[in-house]
Amino acid sequence: IPIKRDEGREIRKAFIAQEKGWKILSADYSQIELRIMAHFSQDSGLMDSFYKNEDIHSKTASLVFNVPINMVLPEMRRTAKVVNFGIMYGAGSFRISQELGMPRKEAILLIENYFQQYPGIQNYIDSTCQKAREHKYVETILGRKRPIWDADSDNGLRRKAAERMAINMPIQGSAAEMIKLAMVKIQEEIIKKGLKSKLVLQIHDELLFEFPIEEEKELVKLVVKKMENAMK
């Protein structure tokens, strides 16, 4: 249930825990896919943003539009966010121009400027596509492989689709591994400590728990520790 719109916020108020006197805890990773991209690409600008705890979309907007970070307008940040995620999902200028409602020429310039600011990301994309062409697979941080058959296809549409998969799978796959490891470790700890708290849902990079009020402090501490240390 989206939280960004008023209707979503109102609907969310209707959710309650199954047990009387229990509460709901939501815990999610912050920009996990972009952090994994920073890990894979070793791009100094992207890593620096995370080390400094900066808002990554505002930082990208500041670099791409060449304005100080405190002068980034909401519209600029939105554009940067679309490009940040679009690049990660292997989106090209056509898709990004559609998403932002701008001419394709402008989208091409935007992407070129983006790669000038984050050259490590360009290197990640190039080397990943090259690996897919040579080995016919890509892999996650933990070594799970996905076959990529068409990375050197003569058919342009098939090749582009294969490249998008190759760019995205190591990132989304590694994020999926991380949250699954966290889930296993949290559940083990809940059993070990004899807690009544329950893990009820996983939504992308977010975990949802129901817990009795007296377990709140212990559960929050446990969840934060296990999620932060799920995967180095």
Short mmCIF file of C-alpha atoms in Angstrom, two decimals:
data_model
loop_
_atom_site.label_atom_id
_atom_site.label_comp_id
_atom_site.label_asym_id
_atom_site.label_seq_id
_atom_site.Cartn_x
_atom_site.Cartn_y
_atom_site.Cartn_z
CA ILE A 1 0.00 0.00 0.00
CA PRO A 2 1.86 3.13 -1.20
CA ILE A 3 2.61 5.72 1.49
CA LYS A 4 3.22 8.67 -0.84
CA ARG A 5 -0.45 9.49 -1.48
CA ASP A 6 -3.11 10.55 1.01
CA GLU A 7 -5.32 7.55 0.18
CA GLY A 8 -2.44 5.17 0.88
CA ARG A 9 -1.72 6.79 4.24
CA GLU A 10 -5.39 6.53 5.23
CA ILE A 11 -5.60 2.86 4.15
CA ARG A 12 -2.44 2.04 6.14
CA LYS A 13 -4.13 3.30 9.31
CA ALA A 14 -6.62 0.43 9.00
CA PHE A 15 -3.97 -2.26 9.47
CA ILE A 16 -3.61 -3.66 12.98
CA ALA A 17 -1.75 -6.60 14.48
CA GLN A 18 -3.65 -9.90 14.80
CA GLU A 19 -3.22 -10.10 18.58
CA LYS A 20 -4.70 -7.59 21.00
CA GLY A 21 -2.07 -5.34 22.55
CA TRP A 22 0.48 -6.15 19.81
CA LYS A 23 2.13 -3.70 17.41
CA ILE A 24 3.52 -3.75 13.87
CA LEU A 25 7.19 -3.09 13.10
CA SER A 26 8.44 -2.25 9.62
CA ALA A 27 12.18 -2.34 8.87
CA ASP A 28 13.68 -1.69 5.47
CA TYR A 29 17.07 -1.16 3.87
CA SER A 30 18.01 2.34 2.76
CA GLN A 31 18.78 2.58 -1.00
CA ILE A 32 20.03 -1.01 -0.94
CA GLU A 33 20.24 -1.46 -4.71
CA LEU A 34 22.23 1.74 -5.18
CA ARG A 35 24.57 0.66 -2.36
CA ILE A 36 25.09 -2.68 -4.13
CA MET A 37 25.75 -0.77 -7.35
CA ALA A 38 28.39 1.24 -5.43
CA HIS A 39 29.92 -2.06 -4.23
CA PHE A 40 30.02 -3.59 -7.72
CA SER A 41 31.14 -0.46 -9.58
CA GLN A 42 33.48 0.88 -6.87
CA ASP A 43 32.55 4.33 -8.21
CA SER A 44 34.26 6.83 -5.90
CA GLY A 45 31.48 9.47 -6.18
CA LEU A 46 28.72 7.00 -5.35
CA MET A 47 30.68 5.45 -2.46
CA ASP A 48 31.57 8.89 -1.12
CA SER A 49 27.86 9.85 -1.00
CA PHE A 50 27.04 6.82 1.10
CA TYR A 51 30.04 7.30 3.41
CA LYS A 52 28.88 10.89 4.01
CA ASN A 53 25.25 9.77 4.46
CA GLU A 54 24.07 12.20 1.77
CA ASP A 55 20.69 11.97 0.04
CA ILE A 56 21.85 10.08 -3.04
CA HIS A 57 19.20 11.47 -5.42
CA SER A 58 19.89 15.07 -4.37
CA LYS A 59 23.63 14.44 -4.75
CA THR A 60 23.12 13.01 -8.25
CA ALA A 61 20.93 16.01 -9.18
CA SER A 62 23.59 18.37 -7.85
CA LEU A 63 26.27 16.71 -10.00
CA VAL A 64 24.22 16.24 -13.16
CA PHE A 65 22.64 19.74 -13.15
CA ASN A 66 25.81 21.37 -11.77
CA VAL A 67 24.16 23.18 -8.86
CA PRO A 68 25.02 23.17 -5.12
CA ILE A 69 23.21 20.40 -3.24
CA ASN A 70 21.24 22.93 -1.15
CA MET A 71 19.84 24.46 -4.37
CA VAL A 72 18.49 21.23 -5.84
CA LEU A 73 14.80 21.65 -6.66
CA PRO A 74 12.28 18.81 -6.02
CA GLU A 75 11.85 18.40 -9.79
CA MET A 76 15.62 18.00 -10.25
CA ARG A 77 15.72 15.37 -7.49
CA ARG A 78 12.83 13.47 -9.11
CA THR A 79 14.67 13.48 -12.44
CA ALA A 80 17.86 12.24 -10.78
CA LYS A 81 15.92 9.48 -9.02
CA VAL A 82 14.44 8.25 -12.31
CA VAL A 83 17.91 8.22 -13.88
CA ASN A 84 19.55 6.53 -10.85
CA PHE A 85 17.06 3.66 -10.95
CA GLY A 86 16.68 3.64 -14.73
CA ILE A 87 20.41 3.10 -15.26
CA MET A 88 20.35 0.23 -12.77
CA TYR A 89 17.48 -1.46 -14.60
CA GLY A 90 19.34 -1.07 -17.89
CA ALA A 91 16.90 1.55 -19.23
CA GLY A 92 18.05 3.51 -22.28
CA SER A 93 17.35 7.06 -23.44
CA PHE A 94 13.95 6.13 -24.93
CA ARG A 95 12.60 4.69 -21.66
CA ILE A 96 14.00 7.54 -19.56
CA SER A 97 12.62 10.18 -21.96
CA GLN A 98 9.16 8.56 -21.66
CA GLU A 99 9.41 8.35 -17.88
CA LEU A 100 10.38 12.01 -17.55
CA GLY A 101 8.24 13.34 -20.41
CA MET A 102 11.21 14.97 -22.17
CA PRO A 103 12.58 14.82 -25.74
CA ARG A 104 14.89 11.88 -26.39
CA LYS A 105 17.81 14.21 -27.22
CA GLU A 106 17.58 15.70 -23.73
CA ALA A 107 17.48 12.21 -22.18
CA ILE A 108 20.62 11.23 -24.14
CA LEU A 109 22.45 14.31 -22.82
CA LEU A 110 21.23 13.58 -19.30
CA ILE A 111 22.56 10.01 -19.44
CA GLU A 112 25.89 11.13 -20.92
CA ASN A 113 26.27 13.69 -18.14
CA TYR A 114 25.36 11.02 -15.56
CA PHE A 115 28.12 8.70 -16.76
CA GLN A 116 30.63 11.54 -16.74
CA GLN A 117 29.85 12.05 -13.05
CA TYR A 118 29.79 8.31 -12.25
CA PRO A 119 32.37 6.68 -14.58
CA GLY A 120 32.58 3.60 -12.35
CA ILE A 121 28.94 2.80 -13.16
CA GLN A 122 29.70 2.97 -16.89
CA ASN A 123 32.61 0.56 -16.30
CA TYR A 124 30.33 -1.81 -14.35
CA ILE A 125 27.79 -1.83 -17.18
CA ASP A 126 30.43 -2.37 -19.89
CA SER A 127 32.29 -5.12 -18.02
CA THR A 128 29.06 -6.90 -17.00
CA CYS A 129 27.76 -6.94 -20.59
CA GLN A 130 31.17 -8.15 -21.77
CA LYS A 131 31.10 -10.97 -19.20
CA ALA A 132 27.58 -11.93 -20.35
CA ARG A 133 28.78 -12.06 -23.96
CA GLU A 134 31.83 -14.18 -23.10
CA HIS A 135 30.50 -16.53 -20.42
CA LYS A 136 26.75 -16.48 -21.18
CA TYR A 137 25.90 -15.77 -17.52
CA VAL A 138 26.12 -13.15 -14.77
CA GLU A 139 26.22 -13.71 -11.01
CA THR A 140 25.33 -12.22 -7.64
CA ILE A 141 27.69 -11.41 -4.75
CA LEU A 142 27.13 -14.92 -3.33
CA GLY A 143 27.73 -16.55 -6.71
CA ARG A 144 24.20 -17.40 -7.87
CA LYS A 145 24.25 -17.45 -11.66
CA ARG A 146 21.70 -16.46 -14.25
CA PRO A 147 22.16 -17.66 -17.84
CA ILE A 148 22.23 -14.82 -20.41
CA TRP A 149 22.01 -16.38 -23.86
CA ASP A 150 21.36 -13.43 -26.16
CA ALA A 151 24.00 -10.88 -25.09
CA ASP A 152 25.74 -11.28 -28.47
CA SER A 153 22.59 -11.87 -30.53
CA ASP A 154 22.34 -10.38 -34.03
CA ASN A 155 18.77 -9.44 -33.16
CA GLY A 156 18.99 -5.94 -31.62
CA LEU A 157 15.86 -6.29 -29.48
CA ARG A 158 17.00 -9.60 -28.01
CA ARG A 159 20.49 -8.25 -27.38
CA LYS A 160 19.19 -5.14 -25.58
CA ALA A 161 16.84 -7.23 -23.42
CA ALA A 162 19.74 -9.57 -22.52
CA GLU A 163 21.94 -6.59 -21.61
CA ARG A 164 19.22 -5.17 -19.34
CA MET A 165 19.00 -8.53 -17.56
CA ALA A 166 22.78 -8.74 -17.27
CA ILE A 167 23.07 -5.27 -15.72
CA ASN A 168 20.19 -5.71 -13.30
CA MET A 169 20.35 -9.32 -12.09
CA PRO A 170 23.58 -9.07 -10.02
CA ILE A 171 22.14 -6.03 -8.22
CA GLN A 172 18.58 -7.20 -7.56
CA GLY A 173 19.76 -10.77 -6.98
CA SER A 174 22.31 -9.67 -4.37
CA ALA A 175 19.69 -7.49 -2.64
CA ALA A 176 17.37 -10.52 -2.53
CA GLU A 177 20.14 -12.64 -1.01
CA MET A 178 20.83 -10.04 1.63
CA ILE A 179 17.24 -9.78 2.88
CA LYS A 180 16.78 -13.57 2.82
CA LEU A 181 19.91 -14.07 4.94
CA ALA A 182 18.58 -11.41 7.34
CA MET A 183 15.23 -13.23 7.55
CA VAL A 184 16.89 -16.56 8.38
CA LYS A 185 19.16 -15.02 11.02
CA ILE A 186 16.31 -13.04 12.63
CA GLN A 187 14.08 -16.11 12.81
CA GLU A 188 16.88 -18.17 14.37
CA GLU A 189 17.36 -15.47 17.02
CA ILE A 190 13.61 -15.19 17.71
CA ILE A 191 13.48 -18.97 18.36
CA LYS A 192 16.69 -18.92 20.42
CA LYS A 193 15.41 -16.12 22.67
CA GLY A 194 11.94 -17.66 22.93
CA LEU A 195 10.26 -14.46 21.70
CA LYS A 196 6.60 -14.33 20.70
CA SER A 197 7.33 -11.78 17.93
CA LYS A 198 6.55 -12.95 14.39
CA LEU A 199 8.00 -12.12 10.99
CA VAL A 200 4.84 -11.85 8.87
CA LEU A 201 5.83 -10.32 5.54
CA GLN A 202 8.75 -9.53 3.26
CA ILE A 203 8.19 -6.82 0.63
CA HIS A 204 11.28 -6.26 -1.57
CA ASP A 205 13.80 -4.72 0.86
CA GLU A 206 11.37 -4.44 3.79
CA LEU A 207 10.42 -6.80 6.62
CA LEU A 208 7.18 -6.59 8.59
CA PHE A 209 6.83 -7.96 12.12
CA GLU A 210 4.05 -8.24 14.68
CA PHE A 211 5.13 -8.18 18.30
CA PRO A 212 3.86 -7.87 21.88
CA ILE A 213 4.64 -4.40 23.30
CA GLU A 214 6.97 -5.76 26.01
CA GLU A 215 9.28 -7.22 23.30
CA GLU A 216 9.62 -3.97 21.35
CA LYS A 217 13.11 -2.90 22.49
CA GLU A 218 14.58 -6.37 22.14
CA LEU A 219 13.01 -6.98 18.71
CA VAL A 220 14.09 -3.63 17.24
CA LYS A 221 17.67 -4.16 18.45
CA LEU A 222 17.73 -7.71 17.08
CA VAL A 223 16.26 -6.76 13.68
CA VAL A 224 18.62 -3.81 13.15
CA LYS A 225 21.67 -5.88 14.09
CA LYS A 226 20.78 -8.85 11.89
CA MET A 227 19.74 -6.74 8.88
CA GLU A 228 22.87 -4.57 9.07
CA ASN A 229 25.14 -7.62 9.33
CA ALA A 230 23.33 -9.99 6.96
CA MET A 231 26.02 -9.66 4.27
CA LYS A 232 29.25 -7.73 4.20
#
